[in-house]
Coordinates of C-alpha atoms and ligand atoms in Angstrom, one line a residue:
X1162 CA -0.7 -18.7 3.6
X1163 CA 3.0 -20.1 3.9
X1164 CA 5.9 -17.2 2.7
X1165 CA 8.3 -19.7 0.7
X1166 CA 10.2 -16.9 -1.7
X1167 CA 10.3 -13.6 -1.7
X1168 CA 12.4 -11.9 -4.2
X1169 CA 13.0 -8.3 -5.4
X1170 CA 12.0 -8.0 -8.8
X1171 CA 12.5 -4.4 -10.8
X1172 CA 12.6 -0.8 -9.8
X1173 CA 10.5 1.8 -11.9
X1174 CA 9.9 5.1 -12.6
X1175 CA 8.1 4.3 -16.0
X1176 CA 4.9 2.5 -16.7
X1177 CA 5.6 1.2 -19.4
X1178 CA 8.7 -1.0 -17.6
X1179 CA 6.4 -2.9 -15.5
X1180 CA 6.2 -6.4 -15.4
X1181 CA 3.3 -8.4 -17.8
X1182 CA 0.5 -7.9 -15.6
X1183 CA -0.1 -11.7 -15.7
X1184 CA -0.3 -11.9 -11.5
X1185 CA -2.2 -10.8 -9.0
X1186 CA -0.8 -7.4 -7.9
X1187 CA -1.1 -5.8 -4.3
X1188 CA -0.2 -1.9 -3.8
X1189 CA 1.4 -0.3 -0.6
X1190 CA 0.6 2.8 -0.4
X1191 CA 0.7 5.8 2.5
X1192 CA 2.0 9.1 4.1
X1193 CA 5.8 9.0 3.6
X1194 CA 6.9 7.1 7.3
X1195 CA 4.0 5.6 8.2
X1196 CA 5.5 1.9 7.7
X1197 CA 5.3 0.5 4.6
X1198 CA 8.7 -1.0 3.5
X1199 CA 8.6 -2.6 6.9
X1200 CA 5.4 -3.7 7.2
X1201 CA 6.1 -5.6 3.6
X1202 CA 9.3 -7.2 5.2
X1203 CA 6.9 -8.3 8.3
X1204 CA 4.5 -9.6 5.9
X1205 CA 6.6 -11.9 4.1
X1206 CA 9.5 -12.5 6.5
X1207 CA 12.8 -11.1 4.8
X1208 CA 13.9 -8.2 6.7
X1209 CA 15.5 -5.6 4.3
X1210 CA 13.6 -7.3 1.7
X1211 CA 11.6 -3.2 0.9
X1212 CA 14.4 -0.7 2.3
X1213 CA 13.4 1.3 5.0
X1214 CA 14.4 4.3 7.0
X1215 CA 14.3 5.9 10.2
X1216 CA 13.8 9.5 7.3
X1217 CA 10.4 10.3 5.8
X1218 CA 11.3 9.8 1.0
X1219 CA 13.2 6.8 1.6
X1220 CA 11.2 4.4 -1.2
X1221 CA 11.3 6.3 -4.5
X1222 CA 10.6 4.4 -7.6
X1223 CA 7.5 1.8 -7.4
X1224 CA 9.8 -1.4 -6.6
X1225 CA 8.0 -5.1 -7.5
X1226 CA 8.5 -8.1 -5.1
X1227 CA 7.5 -11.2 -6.5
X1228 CA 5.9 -13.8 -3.7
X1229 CA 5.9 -17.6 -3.9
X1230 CA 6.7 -16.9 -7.9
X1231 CA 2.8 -16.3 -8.1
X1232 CA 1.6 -12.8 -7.1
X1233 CA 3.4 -9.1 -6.5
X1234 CA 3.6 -6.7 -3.7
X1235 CA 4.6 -3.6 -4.6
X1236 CA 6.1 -0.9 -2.2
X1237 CA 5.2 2.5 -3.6
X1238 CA 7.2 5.9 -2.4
X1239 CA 5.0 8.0 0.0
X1240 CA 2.7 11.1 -0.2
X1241 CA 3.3 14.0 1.6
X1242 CA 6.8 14.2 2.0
X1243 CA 7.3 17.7 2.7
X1244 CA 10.5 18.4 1.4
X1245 CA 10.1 17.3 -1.4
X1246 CA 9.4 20.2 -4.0
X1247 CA 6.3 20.9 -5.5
X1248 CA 6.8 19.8 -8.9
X1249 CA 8.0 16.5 -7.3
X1250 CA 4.6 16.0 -5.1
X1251 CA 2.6 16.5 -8.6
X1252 CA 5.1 14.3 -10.6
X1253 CA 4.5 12.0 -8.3
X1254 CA 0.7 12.3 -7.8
X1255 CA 0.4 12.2 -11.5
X1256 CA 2.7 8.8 -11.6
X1257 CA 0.7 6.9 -8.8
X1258 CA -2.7 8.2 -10.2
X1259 CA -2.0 6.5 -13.7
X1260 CA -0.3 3.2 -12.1
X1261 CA -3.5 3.2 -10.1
X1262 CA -6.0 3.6 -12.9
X1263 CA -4.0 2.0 -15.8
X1264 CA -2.8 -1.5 -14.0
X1265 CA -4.9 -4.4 -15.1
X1266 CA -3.6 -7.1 -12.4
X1267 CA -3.7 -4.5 -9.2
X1268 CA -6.4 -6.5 -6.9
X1269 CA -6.2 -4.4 -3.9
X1270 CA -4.5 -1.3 -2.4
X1271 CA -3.8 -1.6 0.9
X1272 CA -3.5 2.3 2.2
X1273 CA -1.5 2.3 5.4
X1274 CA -2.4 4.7 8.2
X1275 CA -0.7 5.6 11.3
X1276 CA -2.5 4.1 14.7
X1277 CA -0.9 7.0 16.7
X1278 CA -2.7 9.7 14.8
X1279 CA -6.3 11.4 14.6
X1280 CA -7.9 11.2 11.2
X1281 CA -5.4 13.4 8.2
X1282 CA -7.1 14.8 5.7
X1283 CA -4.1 13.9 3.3
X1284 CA -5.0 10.2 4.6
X1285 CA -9.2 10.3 3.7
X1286 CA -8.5 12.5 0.4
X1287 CA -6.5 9.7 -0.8
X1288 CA -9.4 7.3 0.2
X1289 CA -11.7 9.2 -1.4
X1290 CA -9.6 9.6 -4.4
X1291 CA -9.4 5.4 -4.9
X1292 CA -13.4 5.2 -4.0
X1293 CA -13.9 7.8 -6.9
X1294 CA -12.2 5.3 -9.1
X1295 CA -14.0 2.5 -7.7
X1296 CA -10.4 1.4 -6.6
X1297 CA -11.0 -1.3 -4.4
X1298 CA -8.9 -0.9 -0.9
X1299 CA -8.1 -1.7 2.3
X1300 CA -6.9 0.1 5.5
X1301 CA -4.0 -0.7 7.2
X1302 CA -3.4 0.6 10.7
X1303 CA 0.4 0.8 11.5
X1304 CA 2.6 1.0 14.6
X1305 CA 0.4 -0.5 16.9
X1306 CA 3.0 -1.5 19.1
X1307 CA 3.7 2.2 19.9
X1308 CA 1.0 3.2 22.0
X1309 CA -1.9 1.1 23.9
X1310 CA -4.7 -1.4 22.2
X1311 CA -7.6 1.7 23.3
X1312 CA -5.6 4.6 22.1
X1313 CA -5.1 2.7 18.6
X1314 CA -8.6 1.8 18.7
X1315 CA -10.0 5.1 19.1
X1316 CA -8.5 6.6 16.4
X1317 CA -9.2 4.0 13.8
X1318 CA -13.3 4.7 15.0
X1319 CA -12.4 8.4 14.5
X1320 CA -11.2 7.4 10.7
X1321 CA -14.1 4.9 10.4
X1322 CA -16.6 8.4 11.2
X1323 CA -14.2 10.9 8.7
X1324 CA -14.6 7.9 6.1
X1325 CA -18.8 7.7 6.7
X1326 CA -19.0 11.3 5.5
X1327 CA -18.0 10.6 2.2
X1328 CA -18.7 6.9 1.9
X1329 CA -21.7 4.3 2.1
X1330 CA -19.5 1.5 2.6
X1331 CA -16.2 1.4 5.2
X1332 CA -13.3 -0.7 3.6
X1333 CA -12.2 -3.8 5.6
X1334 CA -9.5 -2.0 8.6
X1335 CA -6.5 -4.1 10.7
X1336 CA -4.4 -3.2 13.6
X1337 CA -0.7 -3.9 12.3
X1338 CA 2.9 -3.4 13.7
X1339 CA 5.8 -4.5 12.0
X1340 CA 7.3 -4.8 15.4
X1341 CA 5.5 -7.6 16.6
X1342 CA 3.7 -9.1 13.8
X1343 CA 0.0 -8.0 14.5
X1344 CA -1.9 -8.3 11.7
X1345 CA 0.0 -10.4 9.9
X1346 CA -2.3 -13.4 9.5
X1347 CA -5.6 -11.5 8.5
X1348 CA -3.6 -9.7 5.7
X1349 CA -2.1 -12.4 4.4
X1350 CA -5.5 -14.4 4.6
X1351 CA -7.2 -11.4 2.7
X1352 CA -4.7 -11.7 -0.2
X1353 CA -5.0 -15.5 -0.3
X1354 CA -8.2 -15.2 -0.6
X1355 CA -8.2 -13.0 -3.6
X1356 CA -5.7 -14.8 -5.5
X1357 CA -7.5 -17.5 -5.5
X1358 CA -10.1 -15.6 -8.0
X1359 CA -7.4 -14.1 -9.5
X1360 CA -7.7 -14.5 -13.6
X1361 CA -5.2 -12.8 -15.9
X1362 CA -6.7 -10.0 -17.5
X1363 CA -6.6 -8.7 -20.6
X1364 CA -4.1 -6.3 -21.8
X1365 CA -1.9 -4.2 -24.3
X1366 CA 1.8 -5.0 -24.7
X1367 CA 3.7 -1.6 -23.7
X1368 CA 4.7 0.0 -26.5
Ligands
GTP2218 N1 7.8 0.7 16.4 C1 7.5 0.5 15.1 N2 8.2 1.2 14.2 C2 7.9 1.0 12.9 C3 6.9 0.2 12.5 N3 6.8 0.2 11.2 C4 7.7 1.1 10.7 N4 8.4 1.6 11.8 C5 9.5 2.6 11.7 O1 9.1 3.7 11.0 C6 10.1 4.2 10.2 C7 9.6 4.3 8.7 O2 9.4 3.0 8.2 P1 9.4 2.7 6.7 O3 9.0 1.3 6.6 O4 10.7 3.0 6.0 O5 8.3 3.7 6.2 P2 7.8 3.9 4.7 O6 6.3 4.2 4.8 O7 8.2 2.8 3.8 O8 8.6 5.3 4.3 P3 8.9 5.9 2.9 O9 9.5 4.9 2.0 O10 9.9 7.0 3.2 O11 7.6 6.5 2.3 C8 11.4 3.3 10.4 O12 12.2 3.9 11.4 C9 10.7 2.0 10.9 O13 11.6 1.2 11.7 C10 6.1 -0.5 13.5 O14 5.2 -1.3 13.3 N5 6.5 -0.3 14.8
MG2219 MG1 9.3 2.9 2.1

């Protein structure tokens, strides 16, 4: 799929400030630094498109890109941020959870992970949190470029086994780096794809 536009749309706090959810949506999620404002830049082409930083909080409201006028990415802040307080981490567990469950045109969450590490049980709680909801997902490894193809491969096996203990079925998984474009291709294939069944969904009008 060809990137022709690219465009910021609205920043939110509030759910009820979304846009319609008349297009096909896709959701960034992650630990706080793994990569996800950059990887969205990578993925569509604009750098500074998704504002990023070399400190972990940077993204945090849920910010809306529409691409090609036709479907949404949306860059979510991260979890685990540990500075943040406590009764930030549960506003914002409680903000994500109902964006998650409530939003009629969300297709896909892509849950980025970081290549370096071993399996985080932050990481696979969060997985297991969107399979309880039947959520469907998949995993994106970042920052390939960081350390060698074997290294990266061995510890997205060692996420494939955490995953087997809890599920029947392993989500799709990619090798990405928003360094040198890895990945790029499949994911944008993968949300082609899924637009192409997209059908508007039914839905309330916020209040
Ligand atoms: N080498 C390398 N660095 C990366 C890659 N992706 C992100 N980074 C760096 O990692 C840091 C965090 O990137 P962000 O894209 O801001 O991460 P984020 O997940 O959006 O972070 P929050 O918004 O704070 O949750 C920045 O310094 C990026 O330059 C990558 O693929 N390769
Ligand atoms: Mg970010």
């Amino acid at each position: 799929m060809m990137i022709k536009s690219a465009e910021f749309t609205v920043s939110n706090t509030k759910i009820s400030k979304l846009p319609l959810p008349t297009l096909a949506e896709y959701a960034f999620i992650g630990r706080s630094n793994v990569g996800k404002s950059s990887l969205i830049n990578m993925l569509v082409g604009v750098k500074g498109l998704a504002k990023t930083s070399q400190k972990p909080g940077k993204t945090q409201l849920i910010n809306h890109f529409l691409i090609n006028d036709s479907w949404f990415i949306v860059d979510l802040p991260g979890y685990g941020y540990a500075k943040s307080s406590k009764s930030n981490r549960h506003e914002w567990a409680k903000f994500i959870r109902h964006y998650l469950e409530k939003r009629e045109s969300l297709q896909c969450v892509f849950v980025l992970i970081d290549s370096r590490l071993e399996p985080q049980k932050i990481d696979i709680e969060f997985c297991c949190s969107l399979g309880e909801r039947g959520i469907p997902f998949v995993l994106l490894f970042t920052k390939a470029d960081k350390q060698g193809a074997p290294k990266s491969q061995q510890n997205m096996a060692a996420f494939r086994k955490a995953l087997l203990e809890f599920f029947e079925e392993i989500p799709p998984m990619i090798l990405t780096s928003a360094e040198n474009h890895l990945g790029k291709d499949d994911v944008l294939k993968m949300i082609d794809e899924t637009n192409q069944n997209f059908v508007v969904p039914e839905f309330n009008l916020p209040q």
